[in-house]
Short mmCIF file of C-alpha atoms in Angstrom, two decimals:
data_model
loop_
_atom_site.label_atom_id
_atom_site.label_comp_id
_atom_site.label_asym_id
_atom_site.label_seq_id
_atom_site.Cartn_x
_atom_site.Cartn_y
_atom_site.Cartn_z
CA UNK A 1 117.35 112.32 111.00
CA UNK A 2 117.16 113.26 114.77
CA UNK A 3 113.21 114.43 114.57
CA UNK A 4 110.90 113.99 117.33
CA UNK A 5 106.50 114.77 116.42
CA UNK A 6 103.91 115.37 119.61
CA UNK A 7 100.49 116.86 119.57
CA UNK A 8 100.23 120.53 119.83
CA UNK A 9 100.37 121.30 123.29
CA UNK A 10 100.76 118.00 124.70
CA UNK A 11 103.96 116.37 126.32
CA UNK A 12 106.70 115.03 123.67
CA UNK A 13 106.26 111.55 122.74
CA UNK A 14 109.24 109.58 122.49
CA UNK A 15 108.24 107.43 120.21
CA UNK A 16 109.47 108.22 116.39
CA UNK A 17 108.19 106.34 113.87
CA UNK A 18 109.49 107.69 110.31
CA UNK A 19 108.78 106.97 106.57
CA UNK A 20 112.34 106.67 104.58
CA UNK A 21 111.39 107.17 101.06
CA UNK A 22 114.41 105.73 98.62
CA UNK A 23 115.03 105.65 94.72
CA UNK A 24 118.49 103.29 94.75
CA UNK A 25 119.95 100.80 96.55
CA UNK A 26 122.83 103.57 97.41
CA UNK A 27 120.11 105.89 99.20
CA UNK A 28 118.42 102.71 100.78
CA UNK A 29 121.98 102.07 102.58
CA UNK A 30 122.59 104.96 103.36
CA UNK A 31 119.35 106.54 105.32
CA UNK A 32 119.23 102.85 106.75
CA UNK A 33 123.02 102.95 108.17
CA UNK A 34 122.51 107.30 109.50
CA UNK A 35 119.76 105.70 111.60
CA UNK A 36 121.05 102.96 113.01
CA UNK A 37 124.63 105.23 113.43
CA UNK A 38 122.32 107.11 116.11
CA UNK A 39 121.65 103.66 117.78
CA UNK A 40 124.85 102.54 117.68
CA UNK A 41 126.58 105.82 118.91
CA UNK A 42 124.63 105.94 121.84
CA UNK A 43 124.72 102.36 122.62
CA UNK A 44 121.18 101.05 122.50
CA UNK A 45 119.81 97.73 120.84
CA UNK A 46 119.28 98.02 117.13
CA UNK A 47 117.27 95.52 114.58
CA UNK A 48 116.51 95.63 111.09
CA UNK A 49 113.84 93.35 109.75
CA UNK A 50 113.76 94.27 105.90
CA UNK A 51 113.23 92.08 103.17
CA UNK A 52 116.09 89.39 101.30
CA UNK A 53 118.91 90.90 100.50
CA UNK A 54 118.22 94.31 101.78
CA UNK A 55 119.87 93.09 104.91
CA UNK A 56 122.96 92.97 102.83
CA UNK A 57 123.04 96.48 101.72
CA UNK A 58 122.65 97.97 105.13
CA UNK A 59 125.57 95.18 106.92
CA UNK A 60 127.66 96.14 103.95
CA UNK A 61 127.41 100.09 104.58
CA UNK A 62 127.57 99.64 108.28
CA UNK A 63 130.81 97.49 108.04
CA UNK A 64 132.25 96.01 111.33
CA UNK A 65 129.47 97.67 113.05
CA UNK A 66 126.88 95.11 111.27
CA UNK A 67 127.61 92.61 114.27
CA UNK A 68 126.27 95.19 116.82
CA UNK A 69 122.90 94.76 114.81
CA UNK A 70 120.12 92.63 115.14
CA UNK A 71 118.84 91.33 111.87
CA UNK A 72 115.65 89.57 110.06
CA UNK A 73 114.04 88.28 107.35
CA UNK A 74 110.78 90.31 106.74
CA UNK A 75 109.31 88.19 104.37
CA UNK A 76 109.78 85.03 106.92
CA UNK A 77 109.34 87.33 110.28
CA UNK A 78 106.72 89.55 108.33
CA UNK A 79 105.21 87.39 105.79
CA UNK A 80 101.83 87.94 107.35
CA UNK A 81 101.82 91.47 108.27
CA UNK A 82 99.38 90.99 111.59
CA UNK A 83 102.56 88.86 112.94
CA UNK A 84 105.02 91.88 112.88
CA UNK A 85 103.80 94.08 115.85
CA UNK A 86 103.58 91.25 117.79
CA UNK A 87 106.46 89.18 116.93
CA UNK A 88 108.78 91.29 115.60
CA UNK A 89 108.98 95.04 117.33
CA UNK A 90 107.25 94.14 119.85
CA UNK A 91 109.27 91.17 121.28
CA UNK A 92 112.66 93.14 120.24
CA UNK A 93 111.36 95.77 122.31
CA UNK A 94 110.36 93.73 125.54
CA UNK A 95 113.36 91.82 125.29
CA UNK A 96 114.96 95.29 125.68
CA UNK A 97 113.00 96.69 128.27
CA UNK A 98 114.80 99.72 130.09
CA UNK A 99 116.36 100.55 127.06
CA UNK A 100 115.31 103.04 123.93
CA UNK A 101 115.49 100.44 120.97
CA UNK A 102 115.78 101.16 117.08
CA UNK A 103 113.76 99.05 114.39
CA UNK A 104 114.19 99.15 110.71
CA UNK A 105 110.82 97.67 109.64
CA UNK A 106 109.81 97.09 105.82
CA UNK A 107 107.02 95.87 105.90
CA UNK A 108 105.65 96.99 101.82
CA UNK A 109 108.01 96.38 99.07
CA UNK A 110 107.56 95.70 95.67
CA UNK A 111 106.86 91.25 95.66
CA UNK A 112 103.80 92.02 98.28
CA UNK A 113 100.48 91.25 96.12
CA UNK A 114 97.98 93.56 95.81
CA UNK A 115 95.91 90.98 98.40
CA UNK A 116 98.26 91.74 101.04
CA UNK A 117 98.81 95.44 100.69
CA UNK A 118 95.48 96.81 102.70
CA UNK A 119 97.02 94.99 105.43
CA UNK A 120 100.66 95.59 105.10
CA UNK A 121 98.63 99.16 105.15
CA UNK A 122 96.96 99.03 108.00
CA UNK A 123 99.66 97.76 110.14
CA UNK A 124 102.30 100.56 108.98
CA UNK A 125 99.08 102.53 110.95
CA UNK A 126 98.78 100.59 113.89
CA UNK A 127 102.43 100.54 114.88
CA UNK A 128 101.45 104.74 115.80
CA UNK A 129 98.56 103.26 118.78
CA UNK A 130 100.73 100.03 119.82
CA UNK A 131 103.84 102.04 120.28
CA UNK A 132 102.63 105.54 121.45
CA UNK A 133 104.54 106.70 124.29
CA UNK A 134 107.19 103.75 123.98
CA UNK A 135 111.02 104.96 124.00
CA UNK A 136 111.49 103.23 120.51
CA UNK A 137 112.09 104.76 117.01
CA UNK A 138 111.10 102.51 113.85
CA UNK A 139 111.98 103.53 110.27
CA UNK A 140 110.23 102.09 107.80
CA UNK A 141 111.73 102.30 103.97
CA UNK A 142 110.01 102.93 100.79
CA UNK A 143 111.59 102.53 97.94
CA UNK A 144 109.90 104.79 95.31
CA UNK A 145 111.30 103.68 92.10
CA UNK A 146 109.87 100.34 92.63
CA UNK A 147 106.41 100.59 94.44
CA UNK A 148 103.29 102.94 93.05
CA UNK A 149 102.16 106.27 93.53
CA UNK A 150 99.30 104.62 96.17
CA UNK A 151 102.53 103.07 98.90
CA UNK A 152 104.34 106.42 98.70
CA UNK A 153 100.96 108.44 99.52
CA UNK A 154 99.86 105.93 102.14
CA UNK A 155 103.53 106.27 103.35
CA UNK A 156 102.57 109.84 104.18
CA UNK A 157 99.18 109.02 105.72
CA UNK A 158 100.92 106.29 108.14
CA UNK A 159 104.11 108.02 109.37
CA UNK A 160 104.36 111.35 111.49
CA UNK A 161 107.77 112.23 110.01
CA UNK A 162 108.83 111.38 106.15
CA UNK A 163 112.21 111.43 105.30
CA UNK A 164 115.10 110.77 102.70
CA UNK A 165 119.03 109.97 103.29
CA UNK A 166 120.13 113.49 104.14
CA UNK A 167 116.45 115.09 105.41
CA UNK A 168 113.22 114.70 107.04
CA UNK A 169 110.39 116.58 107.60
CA UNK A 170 106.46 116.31 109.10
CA UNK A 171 104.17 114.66 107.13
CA UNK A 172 101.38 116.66 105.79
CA UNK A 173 98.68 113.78 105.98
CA UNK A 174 99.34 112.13 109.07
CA UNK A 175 96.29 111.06 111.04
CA UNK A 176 94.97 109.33 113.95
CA UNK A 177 96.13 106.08 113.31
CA UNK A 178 93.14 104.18 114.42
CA UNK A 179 91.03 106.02 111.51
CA UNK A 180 93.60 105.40 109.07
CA UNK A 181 93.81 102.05 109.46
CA UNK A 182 90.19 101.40 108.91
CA UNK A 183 90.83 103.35 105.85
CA UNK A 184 92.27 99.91 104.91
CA UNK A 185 89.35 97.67 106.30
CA UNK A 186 88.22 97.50 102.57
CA UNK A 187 85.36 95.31 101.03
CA UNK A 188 86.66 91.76 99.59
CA UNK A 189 85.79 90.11 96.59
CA UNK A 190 83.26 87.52 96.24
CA UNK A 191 84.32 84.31 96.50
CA UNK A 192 84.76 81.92 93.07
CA UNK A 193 81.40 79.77 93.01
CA UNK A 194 83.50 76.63 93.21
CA UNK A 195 83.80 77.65 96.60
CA UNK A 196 83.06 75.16 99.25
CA UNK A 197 80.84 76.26 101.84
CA UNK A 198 79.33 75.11 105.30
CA UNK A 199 77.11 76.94 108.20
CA UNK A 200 77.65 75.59 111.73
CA UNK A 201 75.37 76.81 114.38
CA UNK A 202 76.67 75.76 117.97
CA UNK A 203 79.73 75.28 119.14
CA UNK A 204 79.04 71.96 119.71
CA UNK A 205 80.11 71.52 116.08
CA UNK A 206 83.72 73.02 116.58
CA UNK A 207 84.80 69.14 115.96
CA UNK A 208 83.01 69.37 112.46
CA UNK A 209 84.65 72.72 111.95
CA UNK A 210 88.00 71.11 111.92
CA UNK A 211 86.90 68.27 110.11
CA UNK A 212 85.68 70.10 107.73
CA UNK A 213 89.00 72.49 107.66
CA UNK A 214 91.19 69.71 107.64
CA UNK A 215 89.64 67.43 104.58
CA UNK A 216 89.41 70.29 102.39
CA UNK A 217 93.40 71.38 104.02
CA UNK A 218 94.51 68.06 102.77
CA UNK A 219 92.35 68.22 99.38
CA UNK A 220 93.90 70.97 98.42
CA UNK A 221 97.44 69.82 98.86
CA UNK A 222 98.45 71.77 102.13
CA UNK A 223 101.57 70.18 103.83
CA UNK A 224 101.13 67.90 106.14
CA UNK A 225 102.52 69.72 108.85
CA UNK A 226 101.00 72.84 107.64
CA UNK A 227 97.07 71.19 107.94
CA UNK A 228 97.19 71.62 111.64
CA UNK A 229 97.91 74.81 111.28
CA UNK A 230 95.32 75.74 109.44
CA UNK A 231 92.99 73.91 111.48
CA UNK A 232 93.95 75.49 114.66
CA UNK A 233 93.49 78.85 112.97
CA UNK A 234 90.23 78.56 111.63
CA UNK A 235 88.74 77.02 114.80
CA UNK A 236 90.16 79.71 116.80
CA UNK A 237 88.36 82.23 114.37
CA UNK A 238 84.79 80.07 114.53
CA UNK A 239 85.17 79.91 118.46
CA UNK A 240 85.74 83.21 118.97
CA UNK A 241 81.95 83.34 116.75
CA UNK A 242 80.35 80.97 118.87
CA UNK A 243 81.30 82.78 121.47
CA UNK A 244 80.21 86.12 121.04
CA UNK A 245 77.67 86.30 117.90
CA UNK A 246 74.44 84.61 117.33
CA UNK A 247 74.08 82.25 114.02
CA UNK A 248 77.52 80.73 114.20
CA UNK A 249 79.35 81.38 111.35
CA UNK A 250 79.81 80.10 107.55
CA UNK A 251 82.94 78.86 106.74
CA UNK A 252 84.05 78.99 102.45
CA UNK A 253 87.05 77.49 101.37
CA UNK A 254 88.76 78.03 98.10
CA UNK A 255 92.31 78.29 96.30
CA UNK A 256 93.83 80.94 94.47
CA UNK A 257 97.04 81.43 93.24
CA UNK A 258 98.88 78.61 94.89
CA UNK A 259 97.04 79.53 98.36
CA UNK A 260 94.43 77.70 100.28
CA UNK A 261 91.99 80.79 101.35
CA UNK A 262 89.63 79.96 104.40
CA UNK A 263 86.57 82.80 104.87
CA UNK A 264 85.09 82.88 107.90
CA UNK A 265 81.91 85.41 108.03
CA UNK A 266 79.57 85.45 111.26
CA UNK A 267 77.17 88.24 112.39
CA UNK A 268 80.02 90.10 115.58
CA UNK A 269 81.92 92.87 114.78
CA UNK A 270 85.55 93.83 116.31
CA UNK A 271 85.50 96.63 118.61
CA UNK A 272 88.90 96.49 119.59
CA UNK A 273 90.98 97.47 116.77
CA UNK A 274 94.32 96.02 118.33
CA UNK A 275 93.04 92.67 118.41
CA UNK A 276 95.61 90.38 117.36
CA UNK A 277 98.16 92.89 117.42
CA UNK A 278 99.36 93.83 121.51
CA UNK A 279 99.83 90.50 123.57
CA UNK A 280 98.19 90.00 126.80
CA UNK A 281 100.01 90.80 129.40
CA UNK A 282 99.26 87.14 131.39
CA UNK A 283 98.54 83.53 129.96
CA UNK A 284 95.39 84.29 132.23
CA UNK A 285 94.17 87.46 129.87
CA UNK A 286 92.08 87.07 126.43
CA UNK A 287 93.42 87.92 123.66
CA UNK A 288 95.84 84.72 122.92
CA UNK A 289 93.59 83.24 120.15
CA UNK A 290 93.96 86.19 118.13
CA UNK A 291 97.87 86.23 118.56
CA UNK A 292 97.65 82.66 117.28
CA UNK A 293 95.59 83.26 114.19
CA UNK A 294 98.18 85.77 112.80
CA UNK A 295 101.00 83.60 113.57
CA UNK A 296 99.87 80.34 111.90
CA UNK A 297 98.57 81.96 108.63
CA UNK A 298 100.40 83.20 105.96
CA UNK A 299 97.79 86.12 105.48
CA UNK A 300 94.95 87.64 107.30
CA UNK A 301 91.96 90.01 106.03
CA UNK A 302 89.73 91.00 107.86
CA UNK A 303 86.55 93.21 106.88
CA UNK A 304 83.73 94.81 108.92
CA UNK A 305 80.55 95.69 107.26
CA UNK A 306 77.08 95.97 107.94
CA UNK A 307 76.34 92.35 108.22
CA UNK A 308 78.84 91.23 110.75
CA UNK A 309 82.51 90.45 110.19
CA UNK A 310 84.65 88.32 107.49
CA UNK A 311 87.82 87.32 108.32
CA UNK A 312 90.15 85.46 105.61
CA UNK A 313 93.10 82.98 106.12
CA UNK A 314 95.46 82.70 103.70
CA UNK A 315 98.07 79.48 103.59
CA UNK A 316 100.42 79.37 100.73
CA UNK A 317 100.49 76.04 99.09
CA UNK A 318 103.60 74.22 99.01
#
């Protein structure tokens, strides 16, 4: 599975980022373990973050050779996709600096709602701009009995090389990353009209904001300890519209299946379509609040349209 992609006529990238495409648990093991083998042989720093007890099928195929291996709990580490470049390859990768590392990443698989897919999506096609030119290969598993026709073409779309246990080969409709993720930066739908709703103007009403966040937080039946949270996240969000739009924003607040949903539409639009995603590189830099929002909420949308901007936060009741 030794493959390597670069631009016609430009220097090789070192970066490989490949789609593993899987039909039972035996070929999931098995294309899992012949990566990390190539890890392991050389001696670099390995990590798979895949789902449950996925984990388990690649430790038990790997054998002794498990312990040499670095592993996570996607759907803790990864339950909000926006967290995973960030938080997951990202820090394995700094913490490894000097070093080539190796990433299983699984970020789709068949319990992800069809709310969270555009931006499971979108990051498979981000992970091409943050990691560009990084000494780093990430393979990313699909498992094609269990997840539609849709995954396995986007698979194609957001991976330069595709593979299976015993081959891999270009992928056809690879693309500039940055397009195809705002392939993914799709229209949401309305919210119910038992919505609450509320416009603030200035950000001298940033206290209401989290008033407001917090009362409906608690109404709802959020965790204590999970209210702050939420509040934090949604004022970062109306800040960041004070800030740089005129109007303020409107904040609408609503559940849905067993999740508190916060919508936060103002009149900006994101021009940087890493926000969120690559760290700053001091405590000095902007950029933080962004980091923050994806790692306090359980699930972020985010979609650019004519109008301005809406940006969804999604905390799981519970």
């Amino acid at each position: 599975m030794s493959v390597t992609t670069a631009p016609s006529g430009s220097v090789a990238d070192p970066f490989e980022h490949i789609g593993l495409l899987y039909d039972t648990p035996d070929a999931y093991a098995e294309g899992c373990a012949a990566f990390l083998r190539r890890a392991l042989d050389a001696g670099e720093p390995a990590m798979v973050a895949v789902p449950g007890g996925n984990g388990d099928l690649i430790r038990s195929r790997l054998g002794g050779a498990a312990s040499r291996v670095v592993f996570a709990d996607m759907a803790v580490a990864g339950r909000n996709p926006g967290r995973i470049i960030p938080r997951v390859l990202l820090d394995f990768a700094r913490r490894h600096s000097g070093q080539r590392v190796w990433i299983i990443g699984e970020p789709i698989w068949a319990g992800r709602s069809e709310v969270e897919y555009p931006a499971c999506a979108a990051h498979e096609a981000l992970i091409n701009a943050a990691f560009a030119g990084r000494d780093a290969a990430i393979l990313c598993p699909y498992d094609t009995a269990a997840l539609g026709a849709r995954a396995v073409e986007d698979s194609y779309r957001t991976h330069p090389v595709m593979a299976e246990a015993d081959r891999t080969w270009a992928s056809g409709l690879y693309a500039d990353p940055l397009d195809t993720a705002a392939m993914f930066d799709q229209p949401l739908p309305t919210p119910p009209l038992t919505a609450h709703q509320r416009t603030f103007k200035t950000v001298g009403e940033l206290q209401d904001v989290r008033s407001f966040t917090a009362g409906l937080a608690r109404s709802a039946g959020l965790p204590d300890a999970r209210v702050e949270r939420a509040v934090l996240a949604v004022n970062e969000v109306a800040t960041n519209a004070f800030e740089h739009t005129a109007g303020g924003c409107t904040i609408t607040v609503w559940t849905e299946t067993a999740t508190l949903v916060y919508q936060i539409d103002d009149a900006g639009h994101f021009v940087e379509p890493m926000a969120g995603r690559i760290p700053p590189v001091d405590l000095q830099s902007r950029g933080h609040g962004l980091i923050l929002v994806n790692e306090l909420s359980d699930l972020v949308r985010r979609h650019d349209h004519a109008a301005g901007t809406t940006t969804r936060l999604h905390f799981v009741l519970g």
